C-alpha positions as semicolon CSV with decimal commas, in nm:
position;residue;x (nm);y (nm);z (nm)
1;X;10,272;6,242;12,685
2;X;10,373;6,576;12,599
3;X;10,326;6,716;12,216
4;X;10,708;6,814;12,238
5;X;10,791;6,452;12,346
6;X;10,587;6,310;12,058
7;X;10,770;6,528;11,859
8;X;11,110;6,445;11,960
9;X;11,052;6,104;11,944
10;X;10,875;6,147;11,580
11;X;11,225;6,358;11,456
12;X;11,469;6,072;11,604
13;X;11,211;5,784;11,392
14;X;11,275;6,053;11,079
15;X;10,929;6,110;11,060
16;X;10,967;6,461;10,989
17;X;10,593;6,518;10,836
18;X;10,445;6,386;11,164
19;X;10,702;6,627;11,363
20;X;10,572;6,922;11,144
21;X;10,180;6,848;11,277
22;X;10,346;6,760;11,639
23;X;10,552;7,057;11,699
24;X;10,268;7,330;11,616
25;X;10,049;7,108;11,845
26;X;10,327;7,163;12,113
27;X;10,309;7,520;12,030
28;X;9,950;7,575;12,135
29;X;9,908;7,285;12,394
30;X;10,227;7,260;12,600
31;X;10,347;7,477;12,895
32;X;10,557;7,727;12,849
33;X;10,847;7,481;13,079
34;X;10,828;7,231;12,864
35;X;10,799;7,427;12,560
36;X;11,123;7,633;12,675
37;X;11,312;7,253;12,708
38;X;11,194;7,133;12,347
39;X;11,393;7,459;12,210
40;X;11,678;7,378;12,403
41;X;11,670;7,011;12,260
42;X;11,599;7,130;11,929
43;X;11,901;7,371;11,916
44;X;12,096;7,079;12,056
45;X;12,016;6,851;11,732
46;X;12,068;7,133;11,532
47;X;11,684;7,252;11,439
48;X;11,746;7,587;11,539
49;X;11,498;7,769;11,300
50;X;11,256;7,594;11,551
51;X;11,390;7,677;11,833
52;X;11,403;7,991;11,760
53;X;10,995;8,020;11,675
54;X;10,954;7,886;12,035
55;X;11,174;8,142;12,179
56;X;11,017;8,386;11,964
57;X;10,703;8,296;12,116
58;X;10,803;8,280;12,490
59;X;10,966;8,639;12,456
60;X;10,601;8,721;12,363
61;X;10,450;8,620;12,660
62;X;10,735;8,699;12,855
63;X;10,887;8,991;12,760
64;X;11,109;9,073;13,060
65;X;11,304;8,717;13,020
66;X;11,648;8,787;12,960
67;X;11,744;8,401;12,910
68;X;11,486;8,396;12,635
69;X;11,712;8,707;12,473
70;X;12,040;8,593;12,515
71;X;11,902;8,234;12,346
72;X;11,767;8,467;12,062
73;X;12,069;8,610;12,063
74;X;12,271;8,318;12,036
75;X;12,068;8,185;11,786
76;X;12,083;8,479;11,580
77;X;12,504;8,485;11,607
78;X;12,443;8,119;11,456
79;X;12,292;8,305;11,108
80;X;12,525;8,558;11,095
81;X;12,299;8,859;11,205
82;X;12,467;9,046;11,418
83;X;12,303;9,355;11,404
84;X;11,956;9,208;11,592
85;X;12,209;8,992;11,824
86;X;12,331;9,312;11,968
87;X;12,000;9,447;12,015
88;X;11,870;9,135;12,242
89;X;12,227;9,198;12,457
90;X;12,177;9,591;12,442
91;X;11,817;9,516;12,621
92;X;11,979;9,291;12,923
93;X;12,128;9,557;13,199
94;X;12,377;9,508;13,469
95;X;12,138;9,443;13,730
96;X;12,009;9,076;13,555
97;X;12,071;8,796;13,705
98;X;12,183;8,719;13,301
99;X;12,424;9,000;13,287
100;X;12,737;8,789;13,289
101;X;12,649;8,553;13,023
102;X;12,497;8,816;12,810
103;X;12,862;8,947;12,865
104;X;13,022;8,602;12,680
105;X;12,765;8,577;12,413
106;X;12,866;8,972;12,355
107;X;13,215;8,853;12,353
108;X;13,148;8,570;12,125
109;X;13,028;8,749;11,858
110;X;13,300;9,066;11,950
111;X;13,573;8,800;11,821
112;X;13,383;8,656;11,497
113;X;13,358;9,032;11,369
114;X;13,763;9,097;11,454
115;X;13,697;9,360;11,761
116;X;13,920;9,163;11,999
117;X;14,039;9,420;12,232
118;X;13,606;9,464;12,231
119;X;13,598;9,141;12,307
120;X;13,838;9,047;12,563
121;X;13,667;9,355;12,777
122;X;13,365;9,202;12,784
123;X;13,546;8,863;12,954
124;X;13,756;9,051;13,190
125;X;13,438;9,246;13,342
126;X;13,266;8,919;13,347
127;X;13,602;8,783;13,580
128;X;13,546;9,082;13,784
129;X;13,205;9,056;13,867
130;X;13,217;8,642;13,914
131;X;13,619;8,592;13,988
132;X;13,635;8,241;14,071
133;X;13,358;8,110;13,801
134;X;13,544;7,836;13,623
135;X;13,401;7,879;13,297
136;X;13,447;8,280;13,278
137;X;13,821;8,212;13,323
138;X;13,864;7,878;13,100
139;X;13,655;8,128;12,805
140;X;13,940;8,404;12,888
141;X;14,169;8,138;12,821
142;X;14,044;7,983;12,527
143;X;14,026;8,402;12,374
144;X;14,393;8,411;12,480
145;X;14,504;8,136;12,352
146;X;14,308;8,188;12,004
147;X;14,444;8,512;12,010
148;X;14,852;8,369;11,995
149;X;14,867;8,572;12,361
150;X;15,016;8,239;12,502
151;X;15,167;8,395;12,843
152;X;14,843;8,554;12,968
153;X;14,673;8,179;12,829
154;X;14,932;7,990;12,982
155;X;14,846;8,191;13,383
156;X;14,466;8,117;13,362
157;X;14,510;7,732;13,244
158;X;14,755;7,644;13,558
159;X;14,451;7,836;13,783
160;X;14,249;7,601;13,657
161;X;14,442;7,325;13,692
162;X;14,554;7,394;14,008
163;X;14,230;7,365;14,113
164;X;14,094;7,031;14,039
165;X;13,992;7,176;13,673
166;X;14,135;6,931;13,381
167;X;13,898;6,952;13,148
168;X;13,585;7,177;12,998
169;X;13,377;7,182;12,713
170;X;13,533;6,856;12,607
171;X;13,924;7,116;12,606
172;X;14,159;6,961;12,764
173;X;14,364;7,211;12,955
174;X;14,667;6,969;13,003
175;X;14,681;6,967;12,620
176;X;14,590;7,343;12,601
177;X;14,883;7,438;12,873
178;X;15,157;7,218;12,674
179;X;15,061;7,380;12,337
180;X;15,108;7,731;12,500
181;X;15,427;7,648;12,639
182;X;15,557;7,537;12,357
183;X;15,406;7,801;12,101
184;X;15,670;8,058;12,317
185;X;15,903;7,867;12,297
186;X;15,915;7,727;12,666
187;X;15,991;7,359;12,603
188;X;16,151;7,203;12,899
189;X;15,807;7,289;13,038
190;X;15,593;7,216;12,720
191;X;15,673;6,852;12,743
192;X;15,614;6,814;13,076
193;X;15,236;6,855;12,946
194;X;15,240;6,752;12,647
195;X;15,399;6,410;12,770
196;X;15,097;6,333;13,031
197;X;14,836;6,320;12,790
198;X;14,719;5,995;12,697
199;X;14,782;5,918;12,289
200;X;14,422;5,788;12,240
201;X;14,314;6,187;12,364
202;X;14,584;6,286;12,106
203;X;14,434;6,474;11,776
204;X;14,677;6,589;11,495
205;X;14,786;6,912;11,660
206;X;14,886;6,808;11,957
207;X;15,082;6,515;11,825
208;X;15,253;6,772;11,599
209;X;15,331;6,998;11,888
210;X;15,461;6,666;12,138
211;X;15,714;6,625;11,826
212;X;15,789;6,981;11,757
213;X;15,886;6,973;12,085
214;X;16,104;6,690;12,068
215;X;16,279;6,835;11,800
216;X;16,298;7,183;11,934
217;X;16,520;6,983;12,266
218;X;16,731;6,836;12,029
219;X;16,606;6,509;12,064
220;X;16,571;6,386;11,676
221;X;16,556;6,052;11,785
222;X;16,202;6,096;11,997
223;X;16,034;6,359;11,725
224;X;16,138;6,125;11,454
225;X;15,910;5,880;11,597
226;X;15,639;6,141;11,749
227;X;15,636;6,313;11,363
228;X;15,612;5,951;11,233
229;X;15,343;5,872;11,446
230;X;15,180;6,198;11,327
231;X;15,230;6,077;10,968
232;X;15,082;5,724;10,974
233;X;14,750;5,855;11,188
234;X;14,751;6,166;10,921
235;X;14,911;6,145;10,636
236;X;14,788;6,482;10,501
237;X;14,905;6,716;10,799
238;X;15,196;6,826;10,519
239;X;15,351;7,077;10,811
240;X;15,513;6,745;10,978
241;X;15,727;6,666;10,686
242;X;16,004;6,942;10,685
243;X;16,031;6,842;11,037
244;X;16,035;6,507;11,006
245;X;16,294;6,554;10,694
246;X;16,550;6,812;10,957
247;X;16,532;6,534;11,196
248;X;16,688;6,318;10,997
249;X;16,885;6,540;10,856
250;X;17,056;6,605;11,222
251;X;17,068;6,179;11,231
252;X;17,332;6,244;10,905
253;X;17,024;6,002;10,764
254;X;17,013;6,185;10,470
255;X;16,843;5,950;10,211
256;X;16,573;5,895;10,460
257;X;16,544;6,304;10,456
258;X;16,487;6,283;10,128
259;X;16,233;5,981;10,063
260;X;16,079;6,226;10,343
261;X;16,086;6,561;10,176
262;X;15,942;6,396;9,865
263;X;15,655;6,243;10,066
264;X;15,558;6,582;10,155
265;X;15,561;6,688;9,801
266;X;15,302;6,497;9,729
267;X;15,087;6,560;10,000
268;X;15,131;6,938;9,935
269;X;15,238;7,051;9,602
270;X;15,153;7,411;9,601
271;X;15,349;7,455;9,923
272;X;15,678;7,632;9,786
273;X;15,883;7,635;10,173
274;X;15,836;7,212;10,116
275;X;15,970;7,244;9,758
276;X;16,233;7,461;9,920
277;X;16,311;7,205;10,182
278;X;16,317;6,936;9,949
279;X;16,591;7,139;9,784
280;X;16,766;7,128;9,991
281;X;16,814;6,828;10,118
282;X;16,862;6,688;9,748
283;X;17,178;6,941;9,803
284;X;17,298;6,775;10,082
285;X;17,225;6,444;9,928
286;X;17,410;6,547;9,645
287;X;17,187;6,536;9,435
288;X;17,238;6,920;9,223
289;X;17,014;6,842;8,941
290;X;16,693;6,736;9,151
291;X;16,787;7,037;9,400
292;X;16,775;7,284;9,104
293;X;16,426;7,136;8,973
294;X;16,263;7,144;9,337
295;X;16,405;7,500;9,439
296;X;16,266;7,602;9,064
297;X;15,940;7,469;9,097
298;X;15,891;7,680;9,466
299;X;16,001;7,950;9,273
300;X;15,761;7,901;9,041
301;X;15,458;7,881;9,340
302;X;15,596;8,160;9,457
303;X;15,828;8,382;9,295
304;X;15,795;8,699;9,529
305;X;16,011;8,442;9,744
306;X;16,332;8,633;9,823
307;X;16,429;8,307;10,024
308;X;16,419;8,042;9,739
309;X;16,540;8,279;9,493
310;X;16,845;8,349;9,710
311;X;16,915;7,978;9,659
312;X;16,882;7,938;9,340
313;X;17,112;8,253;9,241
314;X;17,356;8,033;9,528
315;X;17,318;7,745;9,337
316;X;17,386;7,886;9,034
317;X;17,736;8,098;9,176
318;X;17,857;7,767;9,254
319;X;17,786;7,605;8,925
320;X;17,940;7,865;8,739
321;X;17,594;7,918;8,549
322;X;17,632;8,275;8,565
323;X;17,429;8,409;8,230
324;X;17,124;8,203;8,426
325;X;17,166;8,424;8,727
326;X;17,154;8,711;8,550
327;X;16,910;8,624;8,372
328;X;16,698;8,526;8,734
329;X;16,843;8,824;8,905
330;X;16,851;9,123;8,658
331;X;16,489;9,173;8,713
332;X;16,507;9,295;9,005
333;X;16,777;9,535;8,965
334;X;16,553;9,677;8,689
335;X;16,279;9,721;8,998
336;X;16,525;9,851;9,201
337;X;16,466;9,519;9,428
338;X;16,812;9,568;9,720
339;X;16,904;9,273;9,871
340;X;17,304;9,217;9,977
341;X;17,373;8,867;9,923
342;X;17,160;8,917;9,574
343;X;17,384;9,239;9,431
344;X;17,676;8,979;9,609
345;X;17,594;8,731;9,291
346;X;17,512;8,963;9,055
347;X;17,842;9,117;9,111
348;X;18,026;8,816;9,024
349;X;17,833;8,675;8,740
350;X;17,901;9,071;8,548
351;X;18,253;9,028;8,678
352;X;18,252;8,655;8,509
353;X;18,056;8,831;8,146
354;X;18,315;9,146;8,159
355;X;18,094;9,398;8,262
356;X;18,312;9,596;8,478
357;X;18,062;9,874;8,614
358;X;17,812;9,682;8,679
359;X;17,999;9,418;8,857
360;X;18,176;9,777;9,016
361;X;17,799;9,899;9,104
362;X;17,692;9,566;9,317
363;X;17,967;9,510;9,477
364;X;17,940;9,868;9,644
365;X;17,594;9,765;9,715
366;X;17,709;9,435;9,850
367;X;17,968;9,641;10,104
368;X;17,669;9,785;10,291
369;X;17,551;9,467;10,454
370;X;17,852;9,252;10,395
371;X;18,136;9,451;10,536
372;X;18,236;9,166;10,753
373;X;18,228;8,872;10,531
374;X;18,570;8,783;10,475
375;X;18,434;8,609;10,150
376;X;18,288;8,913;10,007
377;X;18,532;9,119;10,097
378;X;18,822;8,903;9,951
379;X;18,608;8,869;9,591
380;X;18,567;9,252;9,577
381;X;18,937;9,275;9,601
382;X;19,047;9,075;9,383
383;X;18,771;9,219;9,126
384;X;18,939;9,540;9,136
385;X;19,309;9,409;9,156
386;X;19,226;9,268;8,846
387;X;19,108;9,528;8,697
388;X;19,310;9,753;8,777
389;X;19,152;9,964;9,065
390;X;19,415;9,996;9,352
391;X;19,275;10,215;9,572
392;X;18,951;10,006;9,591
393;X;19,136;9,648;9,622
394;X;19,364;9,795;9,886
395;X;19,027;9,935;10,067
396;X;18,876;9,562;10,070
397;X;19,181;9,402;10,175
398;X;19,258;9,632;10,463
399;X;18,901;9,505;10,631
400;X;18,958;9,124;10,509
401;X;19,296;9,097;10,719
402;X;19,131;9,268;11,008
403;X;18,897;8,988;10,989
404;X;19,159;8,777;10,851
405;X;19,497;8,830;10,936
406;X;19,688;8,478;10,911
407;X;19,601;8,509;10,536
408;X;19,991;8,537;10,418
409;X;19,889;8,583;10,080
410;X;19,636;8,870;10,081
411;X;19,873;9,036;10,357
412;X;20,217;9,016;10,153
413;X;19,932;9,135;9,842
414;X;19,856;9,443;10,062
415;X;20,222;9,522;10,151
416;X;20,339;9,424;9,777
417;X;20,066;9,701;9,671
418;X;20,157;9,948;9,953
419;X;20,538;9,969;9,816
420;X;20,455;10,020;9,447
421;X;20,458;10,422;9,325
422;X;20,113;10,432;9,177
């Protein structure tokens, strides 16, 4: 038995001191081929430092062996020594039998550095040299998948599947194809592939994609079943809860929706969007005070989130708590943050507190984007009427009546103003 085999046996038994002794003897006594195999075995077991020692010894003996250089480059990448890795890879010429493999390793390295364009070019060059090699097509497909270029990934996965390759490197290509279709919104195609995957082979991400696909196809019964299955197998998967809650909403099961989003809160208390969804569903359930509590919590976590801020402001307007709304929104005015909807809410709040100039200013700000909103136009017209500004009143009334010509009361008001002698 070789010293290499003895070392591996001792390592398997946990005899580390004995392994060290056998490893040293292997370096000086075993053949180069046996040592090369030992390096591969040790690398697969996670003992890369010992692999590095062997490869470095072999490289001194075989300085032109490009496969050893690539192995050392991969080891350098594993410890984030990119410069050393590039040094090894740069020594491999285009004429080398290992050149394509060096391109693949280079692509991995550049991808980890965020140099995606360079990584893509390395993979495309490898594919140009060996266009029929499935491993290269798969690597390129995975590159596009991981960089969210799903349309290009789809073409490559389809070609691999058509050639009979359904799995590579423990990756299910049918799953990848289904997820890719879902990500670009082609849910019918996505479903055709995702439903082929056996439940035992589904991880949490794929379960989510399947449920998400049902949701987008408006098959809410199946969406509930699929999201519930994901929740039961992986309750920490917080992204599922808003969609499961929305599925219940679509099925008119608001109580279940509220219970579900409350479960989501218990799982992920620092996700402002879960608090936002909880506030919206609590409103649907008639739990107004609870809704405000949830929305305030979301605002506390993400004070810059304008969507949550707008929902809180709307709550104050609906409940005629205008002073609270001013307290919420006046800091935005000071920072000159403009949002048409919030300006409208400010206008109503200033109107209630009798601050005409501030109300008028915000009505004018809001009008730039809300000139096709009948509710806004009517409110603005009535505001100016109450304050005796007929010219502005008629301007808003005119726009309003174009949109709502059958409102006889407002039409009569417009005609009345027209007949008045101002």
